[in-house]
Amino acid sequence: MNMIQAINSAMAVMMERDPNVIVMGEDVGYFGGVFRATAGLQEKFGKTRVFDTPITECGIIGVAIGMGAYGLRPVPEIQFADYIYPALDQLVSEAARLRYRSAGQFTAPLTVRSPFGGGIFGGQTHSQSPEGIFTHVSGVKTVIPSTPYDAKGLLIASIEDNDPVIFFEPKRIYNGPFNGHWDRPAENWSKHPGGAVPEGYYRIELGKAAIVRPGNALTVLAYGTMVHVAKATVEEMGIDAEIIDLRTLVPLDIETIEESVKKTGRCMVVHEATRTGGFGAELSALVQERCFYHLEAPVERVTGFDTPYPHSLEWAYFPGPVRIGQALKKLLKD
Amino acid sequence: MADVPRNLPPLSLHVPEPKFRPGDAVDFAAVDVPPAGAQPRPDTAADPASFHDLSYTLVRVLDDAGRAVGPWDPRLDPDTLRTMLRDMALVRAFDERMFRAQRQGKTSFYMKCTGEEAVAIAATHALSRDDMCFPSYRQQGILIARGYSLVQMMNQIYSNSGDHLQGKQLPIMYSSKDDGFFSISGNLATQYPQAVGWAMASAAKGDTRIAATWCGEGSTAEGDFHSAMTFATVYKAPVILNVVNNQWAISSFSGFAGAEATTFAARAIGYGMAGLRVDGNDALAVYAATQWAAERARTNQGPTLIEHFTYRAEGHSTSDDPTQYRSAGEPSAWPLGDPIARLKAHLIAIGEWDEERHAAQDREVAELVKASQKEAEKHGILGHGLHQPLDSLFDGVFEDMPWHLREQRQQMIDEEEASGRPWARKA
C-alpha cells in the first residue's frame, strides 16, 4: 500500500470495528478526499458516518468536539495543515482542555487528520509544518508517521485513543519515500519495507519511537519526510548514524532518545518546520539537559528557515541533503 | 493615504454609541414593545423563509395586567408556574449570596444573571430532562431548574474539597454530565458548534434527544456563531440556538454586535433557519418558544434560533462596575420589567399566588441558600488551605499521565517539601 491507501485502510478498519467512528471534512464524502484518503468510505459506511462538511475549520472541529461529547469517536479531516488555524481556538481551548476542565466528565476523543509538510511546490499555504504549535499545547497528542505501515498502525491507535490527537500526514511521501533529491526520479512504496501493510487491524502504540537505522557515530532525531531524507543522506555520505523516527512528538519517547545519544555522544535534529520555537528547540533542550555529560559536540538543528514557505525557491528552503550534509560534517569534525 | 487629489467627499467611519452614558436620563421609548398575544404561532413544520416577521417582533404572552394571552400561551398548570417562579427566586437568592461571598473574599469571582432568570429557567422547563444543554456562563438557572445541588454549585465556586471539578475551573464554570449540562468554557461561543455537533450525533444515531445552547448577543460576533448556524442548517440538526440579548457585552452595548442594523433573531433568515424573537423577561414566552423549537427539532424539522430580548440588570461580573459606562437609570427603566415580578403578577392574577406566599417563599429560598452556603463552607473556601491533593494538578491532562508530566509532578512535590510552606499535602 502507499500511505494514502494505508490511511484509508485504517479508517475502514476502525469504522468496521466501532460504530461510533465517523469521518468528516471538506470533500471527504462522495468525492473521497482531495488526496483520496477517504475514497470509498461513504459508499461502504453511508452518509451519516462519512460526510462532507461546509468550509469552516472552526466548525468542523467544534462540531466534532460536540459529537465526541455525545459519545462518538470523530475523525475530522483538515484539508491542509496550513488551514488548521481557524480551528485553533476549538483545538487549544476546547479539545485539549475538556477532560481537564471537567475533571473527566467530558472528553474529546478526536483524531484530527491533516496533510502537512512541503516538498511539493505547495507554496506558502500548502507546505507548512505547524506541529510546534500543537506540541506546545497541553492536552493534545501529536503524531506523524513516515511509512504506510506506521501510518495505518498509528492512525488506528490514534482513533482508539481517548485523548485528542493531531495526526499530521507528510503529503510529500503519500506516494513514495523521498530521499531529498528532487531532481531524481520519484520512488514508490512498493520497494520499501514500510509499504508492506496488513489488510486487517493492528496498532502501533503512541509514544514509541522507531530506530530506523542503527548506528554509532551520531543520533539523528527526525519525523515524517525528513526521516527518509536524513537516512538517504547519511548513507550517501557513508556515516554510521543512528536515525530515530520519533513517530509521536507528544508524548515523546524520551528513553529511546536518551539511550541513543548517550551511546553516540552527538545529536542532530531535523525538521521541515521553521527553526525558532520549533519542536527541534524542545528536542535540543531535552538532549542537552539529559545527555550533557555524554555530548561531544553541540546539538545541531537542521530545519526550514524562519521565513514563510516559498514557492519558486522551495529547494533552497527545504532542509535537503546539502544542508543536512554540512551539519553532519560540522557535528562530526572533532 | 491617497496622494492623488480627488474631487470626492471624504468618507466617514461610523462607530456605534449607546443612547445613554453615566449621568444621562434614560428614556426607552424607542424600544419597540409590541402588545402581548399579537404574534402568530406558526406550525412547527413551517418553512424557515416564513419567519421574517417573527424575527423582527417580540413573541409576548404576559400582558401588562399579568394575564396570559394569545396563541403562544403555553397553558401551563399552576404547579409548573409556581415551580418556575420558585426556581427564578432561588437563582436570584443564590446570585445575591454568592456575589456577597466574593465581596467577603471567600472566592475570587462571580457572575450574576439578575434580570435574565427566565431565559434559562423557563427554557429548561420546556426541555426534556435528558436534552443536552451547552450554556454560556450566565445560565446557572439550568442547573437550578434541573435540581442540581446548591451545595455542589457553591463547592465549585469555592474550589473546595467538595468541588467535583477538583478546583480546576474558575468559579461558575460548572459542568455536570449527569444533568445534561456541558462543561462551561471561558472562550466565548465555542459551545455553539459543539451543541450542533452533539445534536448531529444524536440524529445520526437515531436518538430522540435534542441539544440546546446559549450565548450572549456579544458572542454572536464570534466566527463560531457563523459556523454553528451553517452546520445547523446544512444538516437540519435538532438543536435550539439561544441568543440572550441582554443589551450589554461587558461595557459594549449591543450595537457593537450589530444590533443597530437588525435583530439577532433575523440572523436566522440568512441561514435558512427558523428564527423567533422573544420577550426574554416573559417566562411564558420563553417557555412557549422553547417548547415550539423543541418540537420542531424532535420532528426533524431542523434548528431554531431564538433571540431572548432582555436586560443585564447588574454588572457583567464581580470584576465589573457598570456605572462607568452606562446610565444607572437603565435597569429600572427597562420596558420589559423584571421576569420574577411579571410571573408573580401572573400567578396572582389567576388566583394561584399571593403576596404572603411570595414573601414566605423569598424567606424560604434565602434560608435554603444560607444553609447551603454553611454546608459548602464546611468543605472550605478559596484561599483557606489546600482543598485538593497537590498532585491532582496533573490529573486529567491526558487519560494516562505521560513521563514529562510525571517528572513535573515530582518536581512540584519536591519544591513543596523544600519550601517549608504549611500546605501539608493531602493524600
mmCIF file with all atom_site columns, C-alpha atoms in Angstrom, chain A residues 68-173:
data_model
loop_
_atom_site.group_PDB
_atom_site.id
_atom_site.type_symbol
_atom_site.label_atom_id
_atom_site.label_alt_id
_atom_site.label_comp_id
_atom_site.label_asym_id
_atom_site.label_entity_id
_atom_site.label_seq_id
_atom_site.pdbx_PDB_ins_code
_atom_site.Cartn_x
_atom_site.Cartn_y
_atom_site.Cartn_z
_atom_site.occupancy
_atom_site.B_iso_or_equiv
_atom_site.pdbx_formal_charge
_atom_site.auth_seq_id
_atom_site.auth_comp_id
_atom_site.auth_asym_id
_atom_site.auth_atom_id
_atom_site.pdbx_PDB_model_num
ATOM 1   C CA . GLY A 1 68  ? -17.264 13.376 20.971 1.00 0.00 ? 68  GLY A CA 1
ATOM 2   C CA . ALA A 1 69  ? -19.179 14.674 23.995 1.00 0.00 ? 69  ALA A CA 1
ATOM 3   C CA . TYR A 1 70  ? -22.190 12.705 22.774 1.00 0.00 ? 70  TYR A CA 1
ATOM 4   C CA . GLY A 1 71  ? -20.128 9.532  22.628 1.00 0.00 ? 71  GLY A CA 1
ATOM 5   C CA . LEU A 1 72  ? -18.931 9.315  19.055 1.00 0.00 ? 72  LEU A CA 1
ATOM 6   C CA . ARG A 1 73  ? -15.308 8.969  18.021 1.00 0.00 ? 73  ARG A CA 1
ATOM 7   C CA . PRO A 1 74  ? -14.900 11.519 15.226 1.00 0.00 ? 74  PRO A CA 1
ATOM 8   C CA . VAL A 1 75  ? -12.056 11.559 12.732 1.00 0.00 ? 75  VAL A CA 1
ATOM 9   C CA . PRO A 1 76  ? -12.274 15.045 11.209 1.00 0.00 ? 76  PRO A CA 1
ATOM 10  C CA . GLU A 1 77  ? -10.009 15.998 8.339  1.00 0.00 ? 77  GLU A CA 1
ATOM 11  C CA . ILE A 1 78  ? -8.463  19.425 7.812  1.00 0.00 ? 78  ILE A CA 1
ATOM 12  C CA . GLN A 1 79  ? -7.623  19.528 4.133  1.00 0.00 ? 79  GLN A CA 1
ATOM 13  C CA . PHE A 1 80  ? -4.177  21.076 4.623  1.00 0.00 ? 80  PHE A CA 1
ATOM 14  C CA . ALA A 1 81  ? -2.391  21.709 7.913  1.00 0.00 ? 81  ALA A CA 1
ATOM 15  C CA . ASP A 1 82  ? -1.935  25.271 6.633  1.00 0.00 ? 82  ASP A CA 1
ATOM 16  C CA . TYR A 1 83  ? -5.709  25.660 7.131  1.00 0.00 ? 83  TYR A CA 1
ATOM 17  C CA . ILE A 1 84  ? -5.918  24.362 10.672 1.00 0.00 ? 84  ILE A CA 1
ATOM 18  C CA . TYR A 1 85  ? -5.528  27.855 12.171 1.00 0.00 ? 85  TYR A CA 1
ATOM 19  C CA . PRO A 1 86  ? -9.230  28.821 12.082 1.00 0.00 ? 86  PRO A CA 1
ATOM 20  C CA . ALA A 1 87  ? -9.780  25.754 14.298 1.00 0.00 ? 87  ALA A CA 1
ATOM 21  C CA . LEU A 1 88  ? -7.055  26.622 16.801 1.00 0.00 ? 88  LEU A CA 1
ATOM 22  C CA . ASP A 1 89  ? -9.462  28.017 19.386 1.00 0.00 ? 89  ASP A CA 1
ATOM 23  C CA . GLN A 1 90  ? -11.544 24.847 19.300 1.00 0.00 ? 90  GLN A CA 1
ATOM 24  C CA . LEU A 1 91  ? -8.435  22.655 19.426 1.00 0.00 ? 91  LEU A CA 1
ATOM 25  C CA . VAL A 1 92  ? -6.455  24.558 22.029 1.00 0.00 ? 92  VAL A CA 1
ATOM 26  C CA . SER A 1 93  ? -9.188  25.986 24.261 1.00 0.00 ? 93  SER A CA 1
ATOM 27  C CA . GLU A 1 94  ? -11.705 23.178 23.957 1.00 0.00 ? 94  GLU A CA 1
ATOM 28  C CA . ALA A 1 95  ? -10.496 19.763 22.745 1.00 0.00 ? 95  ALA A CA 1
ATOM 29  C CA . ALA A 1 96  ? -7.226  19.943 24.638 1.00 0.00 ? 96  ALA A CA 1
ATOM 30  C CA . ARG A 1 97  ? -8.793  21.217 27.868 1.00 0.00 ? 97  ARG A CA 1
ATOM 31  C CA . LEU A 1 98  ? -12.105 19.412 28.010 1.00 0.00 ? 98  LEU A CA 1
ATOM 32  C CA . ARG A 1 99  ? -11.032 16.424 30.101 1.00 0.00 ? 99  ARG A CA 1
ATOM 33  C CA . TYR A 1 100 ? -9.046  18.633 32.473 1.00 0.00 ? 100 TYR A CA 1
ATOM 34  C CA . ARG A 1 101 ? -11.583 21.375 32.971 1.00 0.00 ? 101 ARG A CA 1
ATOM 35  C CA . SER A 1 102 ? -14.478 18.960 33.505 1.00 0.00 ? 102 SER A CA 1
ATOM 36  C CA . ALA A 1 103 ? -12.422 16.664 35.745 1.00 0.00 ? 103 ALA A CA 1
ATOM 37  C CA . GLY A 1 104 ? -13.010 13.825 33.312 1.00 0.00 ? 104 GLY A CA 1
ATOM 38  C CA . GLN A 1 105 ? -16.787 14.255 32.911 1.00 0.00 ? 105 GLN A CA 1
ATOM 39  C CA . PHE A 1 106 ? -16.360 15.074 29.237 1.00 0.00 ? 106 PHE A CA 1
ATOM 40  C CA . THR A 1 107 ? -13.612 14.033 26.851 1.00 0.00 ? 107 THR A CA 1
ATOM 41  C CA . ALA A 1 108 ? -12.688 14.819 23.255 1.00 0.00 ? 108 ALA A CA 1
ATOM 42  C CA . PRO A 1 109 ? -11.623 11.548 21.636 1.00 0.00 ? 109 PRO A CA 1
ATOM 43  C CA . LEU A 1 110 ? -10.955 13.145 18.245 1.00 0.00 ? 110 LEU A CA 1
ATOM 44  C CA . THR A 1 111 ? -8.322  12.304 15.707 1.00 0.00 ? 111 THR A CA 1
ATOM 45  C CA . VAL A 1 112 ? -7.695  15.322 13.530 1.00 0.00 ? 112 VAL A CA 1
ATOM 46  C CA . ARG A 1 113 ? -6.075  14.171 10.304 1.00 0.00 ? 113 ARG A CA 1
ATOM 47  C CA . SER A 1 114 ? -4.282  16.728 8.205  1.00 0.00 ? 114 SER A CA 1
ATOM 48  C CA . PRO A 1 115 ? -1.766  16.573 5.349  1.00 0.00 ? 115 PRO A CA 1
ATOM 49  C CA . PHE A 1 116 ? 1.309   18.630 6.205  1.00 0.00 ? 116 PHE A CA 1
ATOM 50  C CA . GLY A 1 117 ? 4.843   19.430 5.092  1.00 0.00 ? 117 GLY A CA 1
ATOM 51  C CA . GLY A 1 118 ? 6.487   20.667 1.937  1.00 0.00 ? 118 GLY A CA 1
ATOM 52  C CA . GLY A 1 119 ? 8.475   19.393 -0.993 1.00 0.00 ? 119 GLY A CA 1
ATOM 53  C CA . ILE A 1 120 ? 5.568   19.520 -3.420 1.00 0.00 ? 120 ILE A CA 1
ATOM 54  C CA . PHE A 1 121 ? 5.735   23.100 -4.704 1.00 0.00 ? 121 PHE A CA 1
ATOM 55  C CA . GLY A 1 122 ? 2.815   23.899 -2.446 1.00 0.00 ? 122 GLY A CA 1
ATOM 56  C CA . GLY A 1 123 ? 3.979   27.420 -1.742 1.00 0.00 ? 123 GLY A CA 1
ATOM 57  C CA . GLN A 1 124 ? 3.063   29.292 1.376  1.00 0.00 ? 124 GLN A CA 1
ATOM 58  C CA . THR A 1 125 ? -0.277  27.664 2.176  1.00 0.00 ? 125 THR A CA 1
ATOM 59  C CA . HIS A 1 126 ? 0.132   24.040 1.135  1.00 0.00 ? 126 HIS A CA 1
ATOM 60  C CA . SER A 1 127 ? 3.515   23.264 2.677  1.00 0.00 ? 127 SER A CA 1
ATOM 61  C CA . GLN A 1 128 ? 3.591   24.298 6.306  1.00 0.00 ? 128 GLN A CA 1
ATOM 62  C CA . SER A 1 129 ? 4.613   22.162 9.258  1.00 0.00 ? 129 SER A CA 1
ATOM 63  C CA . PRO A 1 130 ? 2.750   23.606 12.254 1.00 0.00 ? 130 PRO A CA 1
ATOM 64  C CA . GLU A 1 131 ? 3.452   20.710 14.647 1.00 0.00 ? 131 GLU A CA 1
ATOM 65  C CA . GLY A 1 132 ? 5.291   23.015 17.057 1.00 0.00 ? 132 GLY A CA 1
ATOM 66  C CA . ILE A 1 133 ? 2.075   24.906 17.685 1.00 0.00 ? 133 ILE A CA 1
ATOM 67  C CA . PHE A 1 134 ? 0.408   21.734 18.931 1.00 0.00 ? 134 PHE A CA 1
ATOM 68  C CA . THR A 1 135 ? 3.315   20.252 20.870 1.00 0.00 ? 135 THR A CA 1
ATOM 69  C CA . HIS A 1 136 ? 3.133   23.457 22.921 1.00 0.00 ? 136 HIS A CA 1
ATOM 70  C CA . VAL A 1 137 ? -0.469  22.734 23.926 1.00 0.00 ? 137 VAL A CA 1
ATOM 71  C CA . SER A 1 138 ? -1.020  20.570 26.987 1.00 0.00 ? 138 SER A CA 1
ATOM 72  C CA . GLY A 1 139 ? -3.735  18.008 26.441 1.00 0.00 ? 139 GLY A CA 1
ATOM 73  C CA . VAL A 1 140 ? -3.224  17.077 22.780 1.00 0.00 ? 140 VAL A CA 1
ATOM 74  C CA . LYS A 1 141 ? -1.059  14.357 21.323 1.00 0.00 ? 141 LYS A CA 1
ATOM 75  C CA . THR A 1 142 ? 0.840   14.929 18.093 1.00 0.00 ? 142 THR A CA 1
ATOM 76  C CA . VAL A 1 143 ? 1.567   12.008 15.786 1.00 0.00 ? 143 VAL A CA 1
ATOM 77  C CA . ILE A 1 144 ? 3.446   11.989 12.465 1.00 0.00 ? 144 ILE A CA 1
ATOM 78  C CA . PRO A 1 145 ? 4.052   8.766  10.524 1.00 0.00 ? 145 PRO A CA 1
ATOM 79  C CA . SER A 1 146 ? 6.808   8.209  7.978  1.00 0.00 ? 146 SER A CA 1
ATOM 80  C CA . THR A 1 147 ? 5.715   4.985  6.265  1.00 0.00 ? 147 THR A CA 1
ATOM 81  C CA . PRO A 1 148 ? 2.424   3.411  5.170  1.00 0.00 ? 148 PRO A CA 1
ATOM 82  C CA . TYR A 1 149 ? 2.832   0.648  7.762  1.00 0.00 ? 149 TYR A CA 1
ATOM 83  C CA . ASP A 1 150 ? 3.305   3.162  10.559 1.00 0.00 ? 150 ASP A CA 1
ATOM 84  C CA . ALA A 1 151 ? 0.583   5.427  9.198  1.00 0.00 ? 151 ALA A CA 1
ATOM 85  C CA . LYS A 1 152 ? -2.029  2.701  9.493  1.00 0.00 ? 152 LYS A CA 1
ATOM 86  C CA . GLY A 1 153 ? -0.907  1.372  12.867 1.00 0.00 ? 153 GLY A CA 1
ATOM 87  C CA . LEU A 1 154 ? -0.526  4.844  14.364 1.00 0.00 ? 154 LEU A CA 1
ATOM 88  C CA . LEU A 1 155 ? -3.821  6.076  12.936 1.00 0.00 ? 155 LEU A CA 1
ATOM 89  C CA . ILE A 1 156 ? -5.682  3.103  14.406 1.00 0.00 ? 156 ILE A CA 1
ATOM 90  C CA . ALA A 1 157 ? -4.030  3.744  17.772 1.00 0.00 ? 157 ALA A CA 1
ATOM 91  C CA . SER A 1 158 ? -4.892  7.447  17.499 1.00 0.00 ? 158 SER A CA 1
ATOM 92  C CA . ILE A 1 159 ? -8.545  6.759  16.736 1.00 0.00 ? 159 ILE A CA 1
ATOM 93  C CA . GLU A 1 160 ? -8.708  4.361  19.692 1.00 0.00 ? 160 GLU A CA 1
ATOM 94  C CA . ASP A 1 161 ? -7.015  6.870  21.983 1.00 0.00 ? 161 ASP A CA 1
ATOM 95  C CA . ASN A 1 162 ? -9.366  8.729  24.324 1.00 0.00 ? 162 ASN A CA 1
ATOM 96  C CA . ASP A 1 163 ? -7.393  11.964 24.065 1.00 0.00 ? 163 ASP A CA 1
ATOM 97  C CA . PRO A 1 164 ? -7.422  14.376 21.126 1.00 0.00 ? 164 PRO A CA 1
ATOM 98  C CA . VAL A 1 165 ? -4.737  13.512 18.590 1.00 0.00 ? 165 VAL A CA 1
ATOM 99  C CA . ILE A 1 166 ? -3.355  15.741 15.871 1.00 0.00 ? 166 ILE A CA 1
ATOM 100 C CA . PHE A 1 167 ? -2.346  13.327 13.126 1.00 0.00 ? 167 PHE A CA 1
ATOM 101 C CA . PHE A 1 168 ? -0.138  15.049 10.566 1.00 0.00 ? 168 PHE A CA 1
ATOM 102 C CA . GLU A 1 169 ? 0.382   13.172 7.327  1.00 0.00 ? 169 GLU A CA 1
ATOM 103 C CA . PRO A 1 170 ? 3.523   14.126 5.352  1.00 0.00 ? 170 PRO A CA 1
ATOM 104 C CA . LYS A 1 171 ? 1.954   14.522 1.927  1.00 0.00 ? 171 LYS A CA 1
ATOM 105 C CA . ARG A 1 172 ? 5.338   14.521 0.145  1.00 0.00 ? 172 ARG A CA 1
ATOM 106 C CA . ILE A 1 173 ? 5.592   10.818 0.965  1.00 0.00 ? 173 ILE A CA 1
#
